[in-house]
Short mmCIF file of C-alpha atoms and ligand atoms in Angstrom, two decimals:
data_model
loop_
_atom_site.label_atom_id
_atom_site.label_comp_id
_atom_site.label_asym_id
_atom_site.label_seq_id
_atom_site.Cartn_x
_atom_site.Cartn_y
_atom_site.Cartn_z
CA UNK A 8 0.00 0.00 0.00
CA UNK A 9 1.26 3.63 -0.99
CA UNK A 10 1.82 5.92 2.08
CA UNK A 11 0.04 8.48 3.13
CA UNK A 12 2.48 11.73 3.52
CA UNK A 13 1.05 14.62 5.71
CA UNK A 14 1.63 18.16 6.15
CA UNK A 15 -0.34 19.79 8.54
CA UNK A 16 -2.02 23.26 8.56
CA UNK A 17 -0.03 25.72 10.65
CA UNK A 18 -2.83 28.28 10.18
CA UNK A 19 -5.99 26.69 11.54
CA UNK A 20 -9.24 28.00 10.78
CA UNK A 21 -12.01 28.90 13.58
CA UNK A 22 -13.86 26.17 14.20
CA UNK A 23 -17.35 26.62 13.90
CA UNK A 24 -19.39 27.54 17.39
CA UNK A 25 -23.06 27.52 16.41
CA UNK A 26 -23.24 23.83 15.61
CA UNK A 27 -27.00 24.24 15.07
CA UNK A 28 -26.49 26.80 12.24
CA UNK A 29 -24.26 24.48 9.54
CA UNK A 30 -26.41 24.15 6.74
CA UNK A 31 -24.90 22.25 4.12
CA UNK A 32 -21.92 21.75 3.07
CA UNK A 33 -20.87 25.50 3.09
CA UNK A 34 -17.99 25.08 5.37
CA UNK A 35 -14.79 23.09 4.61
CA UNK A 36 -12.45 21.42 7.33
CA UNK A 37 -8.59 22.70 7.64
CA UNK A 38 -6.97 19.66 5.66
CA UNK A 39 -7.87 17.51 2.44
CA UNK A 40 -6.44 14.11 0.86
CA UNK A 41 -4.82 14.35 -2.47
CA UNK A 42 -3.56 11.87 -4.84
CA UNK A 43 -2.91 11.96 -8.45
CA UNK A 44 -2.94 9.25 -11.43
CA UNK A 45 -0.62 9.92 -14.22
CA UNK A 46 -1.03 7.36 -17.16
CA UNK A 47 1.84 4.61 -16.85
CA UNK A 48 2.56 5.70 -13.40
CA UNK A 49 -1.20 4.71 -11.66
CA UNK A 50 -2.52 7.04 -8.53
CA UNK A 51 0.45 8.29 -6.80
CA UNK A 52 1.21 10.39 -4.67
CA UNK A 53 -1.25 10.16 -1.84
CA UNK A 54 -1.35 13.27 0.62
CA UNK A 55 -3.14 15.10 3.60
CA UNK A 56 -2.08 19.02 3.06
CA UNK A 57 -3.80 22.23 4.28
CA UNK A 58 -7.25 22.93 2.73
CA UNK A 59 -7.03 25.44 -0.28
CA UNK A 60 -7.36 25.51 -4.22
CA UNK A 61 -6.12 23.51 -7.01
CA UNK A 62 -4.37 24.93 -9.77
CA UNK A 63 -5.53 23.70 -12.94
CA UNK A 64 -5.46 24.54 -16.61
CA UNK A 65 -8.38 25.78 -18.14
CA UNK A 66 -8.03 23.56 -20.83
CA UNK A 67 -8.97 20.83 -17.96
CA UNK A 68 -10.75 18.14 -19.65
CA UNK A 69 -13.21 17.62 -16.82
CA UNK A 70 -14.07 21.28 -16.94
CA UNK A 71 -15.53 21.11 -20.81
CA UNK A 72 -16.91 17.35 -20.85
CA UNK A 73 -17.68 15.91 -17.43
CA UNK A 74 -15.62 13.50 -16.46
CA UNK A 75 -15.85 13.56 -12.63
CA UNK A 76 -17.22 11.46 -9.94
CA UNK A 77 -18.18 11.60 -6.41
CA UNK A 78 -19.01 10.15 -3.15
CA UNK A 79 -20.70 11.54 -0.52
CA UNK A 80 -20.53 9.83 3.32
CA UNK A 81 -20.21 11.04 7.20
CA UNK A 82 -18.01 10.67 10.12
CA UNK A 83 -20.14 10.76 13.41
CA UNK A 84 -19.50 11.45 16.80
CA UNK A 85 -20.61 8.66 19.45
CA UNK A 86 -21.84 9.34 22.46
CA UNK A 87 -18.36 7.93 23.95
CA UNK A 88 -16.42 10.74 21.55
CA UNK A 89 -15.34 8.51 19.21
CA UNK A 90 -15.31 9.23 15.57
CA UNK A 91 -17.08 6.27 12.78
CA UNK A 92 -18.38 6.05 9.69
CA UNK A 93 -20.75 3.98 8.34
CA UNK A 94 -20.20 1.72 5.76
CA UNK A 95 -16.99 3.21 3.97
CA UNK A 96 -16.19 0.28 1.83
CA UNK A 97 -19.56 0.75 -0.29
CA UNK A 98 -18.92 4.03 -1.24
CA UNK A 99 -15.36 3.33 -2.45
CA UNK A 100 -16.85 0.24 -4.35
CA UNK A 101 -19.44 2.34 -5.75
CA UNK A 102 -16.83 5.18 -6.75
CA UNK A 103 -14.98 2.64 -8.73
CA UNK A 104 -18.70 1.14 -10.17
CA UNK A 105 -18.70 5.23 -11.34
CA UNK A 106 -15.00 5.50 -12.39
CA UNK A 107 -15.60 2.16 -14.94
CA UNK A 108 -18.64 3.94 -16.31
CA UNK A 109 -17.39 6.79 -17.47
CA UNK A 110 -13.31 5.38 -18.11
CA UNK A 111 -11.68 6.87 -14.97
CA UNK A 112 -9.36 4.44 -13.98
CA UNK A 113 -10.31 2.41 -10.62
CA UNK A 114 -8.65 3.46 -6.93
CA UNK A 115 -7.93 0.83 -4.19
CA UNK A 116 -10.85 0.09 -2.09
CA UNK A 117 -9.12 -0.76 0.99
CA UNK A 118 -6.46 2.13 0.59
CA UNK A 119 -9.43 4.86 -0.23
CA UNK A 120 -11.01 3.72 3.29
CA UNK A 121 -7.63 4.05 5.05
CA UNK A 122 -7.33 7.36 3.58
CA UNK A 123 -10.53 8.71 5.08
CA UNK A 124 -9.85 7.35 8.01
CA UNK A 125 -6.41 8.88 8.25
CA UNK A 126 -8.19 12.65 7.01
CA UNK A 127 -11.08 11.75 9.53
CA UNK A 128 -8.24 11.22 12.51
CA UNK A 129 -6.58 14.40 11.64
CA UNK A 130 -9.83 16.26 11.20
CA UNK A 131 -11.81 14.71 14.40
CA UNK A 132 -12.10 18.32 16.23
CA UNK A 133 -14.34 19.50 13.16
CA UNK A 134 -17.02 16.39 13.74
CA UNK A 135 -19.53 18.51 15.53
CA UNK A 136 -21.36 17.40 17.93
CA UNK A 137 -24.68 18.61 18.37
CA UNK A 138 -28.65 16.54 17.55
CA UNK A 139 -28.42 15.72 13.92
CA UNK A 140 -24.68 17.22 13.03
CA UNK A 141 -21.81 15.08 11.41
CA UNK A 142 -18.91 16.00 9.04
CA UNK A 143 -19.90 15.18 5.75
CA UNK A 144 -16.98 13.77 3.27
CA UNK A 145 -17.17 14.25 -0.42
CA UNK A 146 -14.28 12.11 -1.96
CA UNK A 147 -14.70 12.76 -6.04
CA UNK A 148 -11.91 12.64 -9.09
CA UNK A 149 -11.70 14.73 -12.27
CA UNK A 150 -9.92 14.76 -15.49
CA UNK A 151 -7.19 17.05 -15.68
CA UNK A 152 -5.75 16.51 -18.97
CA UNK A 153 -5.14 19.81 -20.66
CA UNK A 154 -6.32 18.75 -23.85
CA UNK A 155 -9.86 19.76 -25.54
CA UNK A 156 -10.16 16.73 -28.01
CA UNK A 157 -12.60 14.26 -26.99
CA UNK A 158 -11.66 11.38 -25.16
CA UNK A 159 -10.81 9.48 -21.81
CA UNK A 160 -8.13 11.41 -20.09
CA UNK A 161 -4.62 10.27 -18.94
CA UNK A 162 -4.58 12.35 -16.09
CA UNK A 163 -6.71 12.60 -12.98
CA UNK A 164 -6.90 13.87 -9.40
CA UNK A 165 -8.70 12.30 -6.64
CA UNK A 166 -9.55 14.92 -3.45
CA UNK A 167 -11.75 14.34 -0.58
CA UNK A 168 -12.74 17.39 1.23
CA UNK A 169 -14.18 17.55 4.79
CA UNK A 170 -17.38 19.79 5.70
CA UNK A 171 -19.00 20.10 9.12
CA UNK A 172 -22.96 20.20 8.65
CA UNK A 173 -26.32 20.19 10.13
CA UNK A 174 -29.60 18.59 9.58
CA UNK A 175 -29.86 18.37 5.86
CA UNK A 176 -33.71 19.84 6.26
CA UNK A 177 -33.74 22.24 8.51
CA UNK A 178 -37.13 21.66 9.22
CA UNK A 179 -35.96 18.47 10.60
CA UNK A 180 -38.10 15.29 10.21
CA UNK A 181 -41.17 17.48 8.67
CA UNK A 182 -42.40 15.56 5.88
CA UNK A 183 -41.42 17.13 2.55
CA UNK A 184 -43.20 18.20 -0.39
CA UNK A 185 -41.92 16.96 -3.88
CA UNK A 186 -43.99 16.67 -7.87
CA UNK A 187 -43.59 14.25 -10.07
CA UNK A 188 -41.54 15.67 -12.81
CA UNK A 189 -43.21 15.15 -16.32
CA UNK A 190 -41.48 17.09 -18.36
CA UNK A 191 -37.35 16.76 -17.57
CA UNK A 192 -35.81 13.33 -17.29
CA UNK A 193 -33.04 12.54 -15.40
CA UNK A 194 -31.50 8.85 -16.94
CA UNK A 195 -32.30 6.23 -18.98
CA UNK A 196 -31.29 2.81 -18.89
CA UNK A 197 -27.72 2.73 -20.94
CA UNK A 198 -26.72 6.41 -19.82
CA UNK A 199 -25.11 7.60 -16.41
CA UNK A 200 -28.01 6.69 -14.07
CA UNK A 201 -26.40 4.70 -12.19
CA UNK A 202 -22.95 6.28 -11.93
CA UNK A 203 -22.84 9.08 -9.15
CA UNK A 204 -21.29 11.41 -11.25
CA UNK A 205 -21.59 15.04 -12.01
CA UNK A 206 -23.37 15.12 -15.50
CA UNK A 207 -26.53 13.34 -13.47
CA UNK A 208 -27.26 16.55 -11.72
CA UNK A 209 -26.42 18.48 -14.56
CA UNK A 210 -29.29 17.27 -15.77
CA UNK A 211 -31.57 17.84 -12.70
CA UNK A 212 -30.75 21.22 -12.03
CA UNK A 213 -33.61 23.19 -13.90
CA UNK A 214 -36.11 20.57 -12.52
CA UNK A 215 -34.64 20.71 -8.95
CA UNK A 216 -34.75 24.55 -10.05
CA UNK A 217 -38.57 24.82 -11.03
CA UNK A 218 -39.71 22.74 -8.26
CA UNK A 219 -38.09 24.73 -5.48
CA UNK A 220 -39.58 28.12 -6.76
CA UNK A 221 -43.67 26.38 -6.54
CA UNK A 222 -42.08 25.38 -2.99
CA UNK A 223 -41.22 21.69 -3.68
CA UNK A 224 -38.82 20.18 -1.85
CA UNK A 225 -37.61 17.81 -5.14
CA UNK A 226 -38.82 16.18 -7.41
CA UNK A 227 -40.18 12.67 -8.20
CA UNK A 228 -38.24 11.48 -11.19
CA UNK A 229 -40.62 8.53 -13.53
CA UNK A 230 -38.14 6.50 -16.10
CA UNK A 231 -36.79 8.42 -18.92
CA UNK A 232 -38.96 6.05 -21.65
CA UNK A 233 -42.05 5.22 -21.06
CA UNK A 234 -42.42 8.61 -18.14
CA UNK A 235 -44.55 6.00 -16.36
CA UNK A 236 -42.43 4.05 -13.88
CA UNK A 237 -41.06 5.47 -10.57
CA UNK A 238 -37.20 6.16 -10.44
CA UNK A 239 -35.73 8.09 -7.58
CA UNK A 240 -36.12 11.59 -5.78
CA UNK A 241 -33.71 14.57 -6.47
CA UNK A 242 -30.61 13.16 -4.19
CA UNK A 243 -32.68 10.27 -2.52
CA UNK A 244 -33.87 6.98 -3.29
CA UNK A 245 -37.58 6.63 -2.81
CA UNK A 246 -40.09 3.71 -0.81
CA UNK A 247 -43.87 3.36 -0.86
CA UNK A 248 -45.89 1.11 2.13
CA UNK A 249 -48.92 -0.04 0.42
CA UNK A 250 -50.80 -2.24 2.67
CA UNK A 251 -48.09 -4.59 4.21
CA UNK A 252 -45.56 -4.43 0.97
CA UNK A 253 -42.44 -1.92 1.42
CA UNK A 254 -41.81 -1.44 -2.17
CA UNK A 255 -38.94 0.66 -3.38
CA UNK A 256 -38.03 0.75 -7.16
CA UNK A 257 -35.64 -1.54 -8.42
CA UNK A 258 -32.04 -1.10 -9.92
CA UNK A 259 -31.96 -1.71 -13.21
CA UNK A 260 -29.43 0.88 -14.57
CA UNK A 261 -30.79 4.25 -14.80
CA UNK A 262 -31.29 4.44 -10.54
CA UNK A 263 -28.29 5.53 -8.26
CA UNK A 264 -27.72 2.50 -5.77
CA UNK A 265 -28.04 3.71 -2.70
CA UNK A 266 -26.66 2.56 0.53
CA UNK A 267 -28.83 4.21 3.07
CA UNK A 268 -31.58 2.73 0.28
CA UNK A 269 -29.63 -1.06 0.61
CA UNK A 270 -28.86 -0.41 4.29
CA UNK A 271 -32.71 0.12 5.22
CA UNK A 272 -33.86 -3.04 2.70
CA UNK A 273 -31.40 -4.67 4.85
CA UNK A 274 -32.86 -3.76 8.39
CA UNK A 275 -36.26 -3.67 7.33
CA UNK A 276 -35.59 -7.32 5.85
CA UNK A 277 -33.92 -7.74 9.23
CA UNK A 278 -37.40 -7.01 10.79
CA UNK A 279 -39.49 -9.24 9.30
CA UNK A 280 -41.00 -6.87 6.93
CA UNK A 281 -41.92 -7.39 3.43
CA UNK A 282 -39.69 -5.60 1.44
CA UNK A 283 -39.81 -5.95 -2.25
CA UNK A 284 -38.02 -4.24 -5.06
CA UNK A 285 -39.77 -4.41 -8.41
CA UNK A 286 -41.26 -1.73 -10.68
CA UNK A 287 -43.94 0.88 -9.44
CA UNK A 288 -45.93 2.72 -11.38
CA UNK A 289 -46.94 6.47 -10.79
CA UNK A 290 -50.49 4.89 -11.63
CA UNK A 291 -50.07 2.18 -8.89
CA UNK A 292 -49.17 4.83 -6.19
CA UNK A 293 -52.34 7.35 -7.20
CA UNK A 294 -54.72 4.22 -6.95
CA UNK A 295 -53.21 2.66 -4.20
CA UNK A 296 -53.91 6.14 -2.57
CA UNK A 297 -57.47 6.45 -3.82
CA UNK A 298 -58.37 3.47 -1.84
CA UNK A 299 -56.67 4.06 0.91
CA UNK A 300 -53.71 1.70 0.76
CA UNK A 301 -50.78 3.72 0.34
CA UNK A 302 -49.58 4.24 4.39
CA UNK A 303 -46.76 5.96 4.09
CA UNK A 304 -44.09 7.40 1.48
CA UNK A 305 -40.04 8.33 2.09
CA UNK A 306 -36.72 9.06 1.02
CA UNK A 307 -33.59 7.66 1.52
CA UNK A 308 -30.03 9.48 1.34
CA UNK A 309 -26.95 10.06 3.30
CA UNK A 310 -27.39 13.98 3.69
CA UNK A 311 -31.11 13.28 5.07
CA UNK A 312 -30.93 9.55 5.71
CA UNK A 313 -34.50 9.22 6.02
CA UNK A 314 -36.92 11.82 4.07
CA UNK A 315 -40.39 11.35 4.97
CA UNK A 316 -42.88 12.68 1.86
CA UNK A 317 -45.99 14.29 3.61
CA UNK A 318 -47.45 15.92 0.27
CA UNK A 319 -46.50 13.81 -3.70
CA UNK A 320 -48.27 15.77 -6.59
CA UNK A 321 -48.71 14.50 -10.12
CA UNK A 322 -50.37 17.03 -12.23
CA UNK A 323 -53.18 18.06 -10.67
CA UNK A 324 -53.20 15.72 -8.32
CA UNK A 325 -52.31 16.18 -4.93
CA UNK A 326 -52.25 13.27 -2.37
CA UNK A 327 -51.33 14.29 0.93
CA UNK A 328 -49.81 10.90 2.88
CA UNK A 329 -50.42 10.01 6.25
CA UNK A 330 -52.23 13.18 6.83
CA UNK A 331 -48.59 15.43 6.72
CA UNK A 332 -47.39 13.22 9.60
CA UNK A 333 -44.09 11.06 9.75
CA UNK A 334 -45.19 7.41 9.35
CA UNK A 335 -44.61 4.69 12.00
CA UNK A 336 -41.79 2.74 9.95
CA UNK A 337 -40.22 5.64 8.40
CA UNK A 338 -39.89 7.02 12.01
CA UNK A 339 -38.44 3.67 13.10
CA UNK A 340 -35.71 3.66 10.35
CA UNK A 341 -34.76 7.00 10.95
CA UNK A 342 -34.29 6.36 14.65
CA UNK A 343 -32.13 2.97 14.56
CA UNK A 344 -30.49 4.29 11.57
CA UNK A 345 -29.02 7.37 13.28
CA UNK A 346 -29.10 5.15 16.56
CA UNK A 347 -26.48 2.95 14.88
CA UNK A 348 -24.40 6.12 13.29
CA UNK A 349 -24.48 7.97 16.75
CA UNK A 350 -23.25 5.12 18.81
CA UNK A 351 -26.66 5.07 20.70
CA UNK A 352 -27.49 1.60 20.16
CA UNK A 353 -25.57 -1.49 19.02
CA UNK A 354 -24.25 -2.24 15.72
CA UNK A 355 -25.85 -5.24 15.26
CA UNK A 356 -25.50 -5.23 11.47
CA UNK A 357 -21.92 -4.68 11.12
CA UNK A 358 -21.37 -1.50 9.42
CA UNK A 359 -19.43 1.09 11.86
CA UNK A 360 -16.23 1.62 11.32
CA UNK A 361 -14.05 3.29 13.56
CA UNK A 362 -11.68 5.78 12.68
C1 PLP B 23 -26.02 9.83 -3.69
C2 PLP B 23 -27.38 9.70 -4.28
C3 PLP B 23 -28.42 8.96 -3.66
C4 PLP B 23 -28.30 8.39 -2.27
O1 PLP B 23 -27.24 7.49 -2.09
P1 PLP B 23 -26.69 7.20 -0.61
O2 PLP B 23 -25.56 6.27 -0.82
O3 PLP B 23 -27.81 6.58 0.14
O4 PLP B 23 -26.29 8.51 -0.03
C5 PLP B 23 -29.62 8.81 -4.33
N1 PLP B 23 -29.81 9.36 -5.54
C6 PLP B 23 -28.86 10.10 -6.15
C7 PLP B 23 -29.15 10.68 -7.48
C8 PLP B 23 -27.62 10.29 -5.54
O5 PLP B 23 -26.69 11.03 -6.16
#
């Protein structure tokens, strides 16, 4: 394994003092992880330095055709003051799921994790601490060729920055509002869908952008062909309850694999409840609520970790779920979900890992 060489800050910033103020991701630790990958040579030169810019050409290829990826995870605070994350591995797997997509070439798994956990140790002090807080790590890698011709680059730079943040709605667990988009599309099967990459939110923006300003929270995206199936939410994965089935949408290309989404299909599972992923209709949902059947409705992401949906509209249409309220099982997720990232009750599944 390459080593890690570090050179710490010797101006550190102020940390933050109103913990309950963060927002998101606005904010940006004192240190960050570099490494770069030079064709022939493979990543190289792995590095903790002080927070601060990158000089680049502007002939950078990610800068004119996209190639970039991302991650996005959080260190916590435990009760006991130590620092974990949950479930590192997946989103280092899933980074080099995005990297094959779109030709970046693939990092070490198990040296990516030690990595954060190295940036994490030297960055504990900005965890903060308060209901709902964590420091939010966005590991990504762009093309830095500077060429202008079209093609997979030789040259790339992987960075993970650190940001302290707060509940990613401020309004906390209130159920959220969000349409079902019918005129933008996000993927289709084939394209990026499923790669958590830059060029997918390109593509969101003036939906995310339109629903905001008729006070939506997101949107509801439906597959990119037939604008009938159910796909995801803006940054979230999305679940119905429709009499005793939890039903989120399968993967099937176009969807971003999430792990809060696998992580509560595996506790749910772990419950005893029916959880099924299959295709779901926009029609299925809107009947399901006309009789009465559809319970409950929510998100799933690392920023929010669990969304609930108090209001979906589609067209004129406006069903209002489980009368604005949070819903019994999306309430239970979201409590052993955090329970397990905060240290406040036992890891039972597995997937802490200490820094
Ligand atoms: C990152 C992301 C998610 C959620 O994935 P998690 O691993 O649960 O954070 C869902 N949809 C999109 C489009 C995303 O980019």
């Amino acid at each position: 394994m390459q080593e890690i060489k570090i050179c710490l800050t010797k101006n550190p910033k102020a940390k933050p003092t109103d913990t309950n103020n963060l927002g998101f991701g606005k904010i940006f630790s004192d240190h960050m992880f570099l490494m770069n990958y030079d064709k022939g040579q493979g990543w190289h030169d792995a590095r903790i330095i002080p927070y601060g810019p990158i000089l680049m050409e502007p002939s950078s290829m990610c800068l004119h055709y996209g190639q970039e990826v991302f991650e996005g995870l959080k260190a916590y605070k435990t009760a006991s003051g130590k620092a974990v994350l949950f479930r590192p591995e997946k989103n280092m797997e899933r980074l080099n799921n995005s990297n094959e997509r779109i030709c970046i070439p693939k990092i070490d798994v198990d040296f990516c994790v030690e990595a954060l956990k190295k940036l994490v140790e030297i960055e504990k002090d900005w965890i903060p601490e308060s209901e709902g807080t964590s420091l939010y790590l966005r590991p990504f890698i762009f093309a830095v060729d500077p060429v202008i011709g079209v093609h997979p680059a030789s040259h790339y730079i992987f960075c993970i920055i650190c940001s302290p943040v707060g509940a990613y709605y401020p309004s906390g667990l209130d159920p959220v509002k969000i349409y079902v988009e019918q005129n933008y599309v996000r993927a289709v099967r084939g394209g990026l869908g499923f790669a958590k990459t830059a060029a997918n939110y390109a593509a969101s923006l003036k939906a995310q952008d339109e629903a905001e300003s008729q006070s939506y929270a997101q949107v509801l995206w439906l597959d990119g062909v037939e604008r009938k199936y159910i796909e995801e939410v803006g940054t979230m994965n999305v679940f119905f309850i429709i009499d005793d089935e939890i039903i989120t949408p399968a993967l099937q290309g176009s969807i971003l694999p999430g792990i809060t989404r696998m992580s509560a299909i595996e506790l749910l599972g772990s419950w005893g409840y029916n959880v099924v992923e299959r295709r779901i209709s926009i029609d299925e949902v809107a009947q399901a609520y006309d009789e009465g059947r559809l319970k409950e409705c929510f998100g799933t992401g690392t920023a929010a970790v669990i969304s609930p949906v108090g209001e979906l509209k589609w067209g004129d249409k406006k069903m209002i779920i489980n009368n604005m309220q949070i819903g019994e099982i999306s309430q239970k997720l979201y409590d052993n979900m955090t329970g397990i990232q905060w240290g406040k009750i036992p890891d039972t599944m597995g997937w802490i890992t200490e820094v």
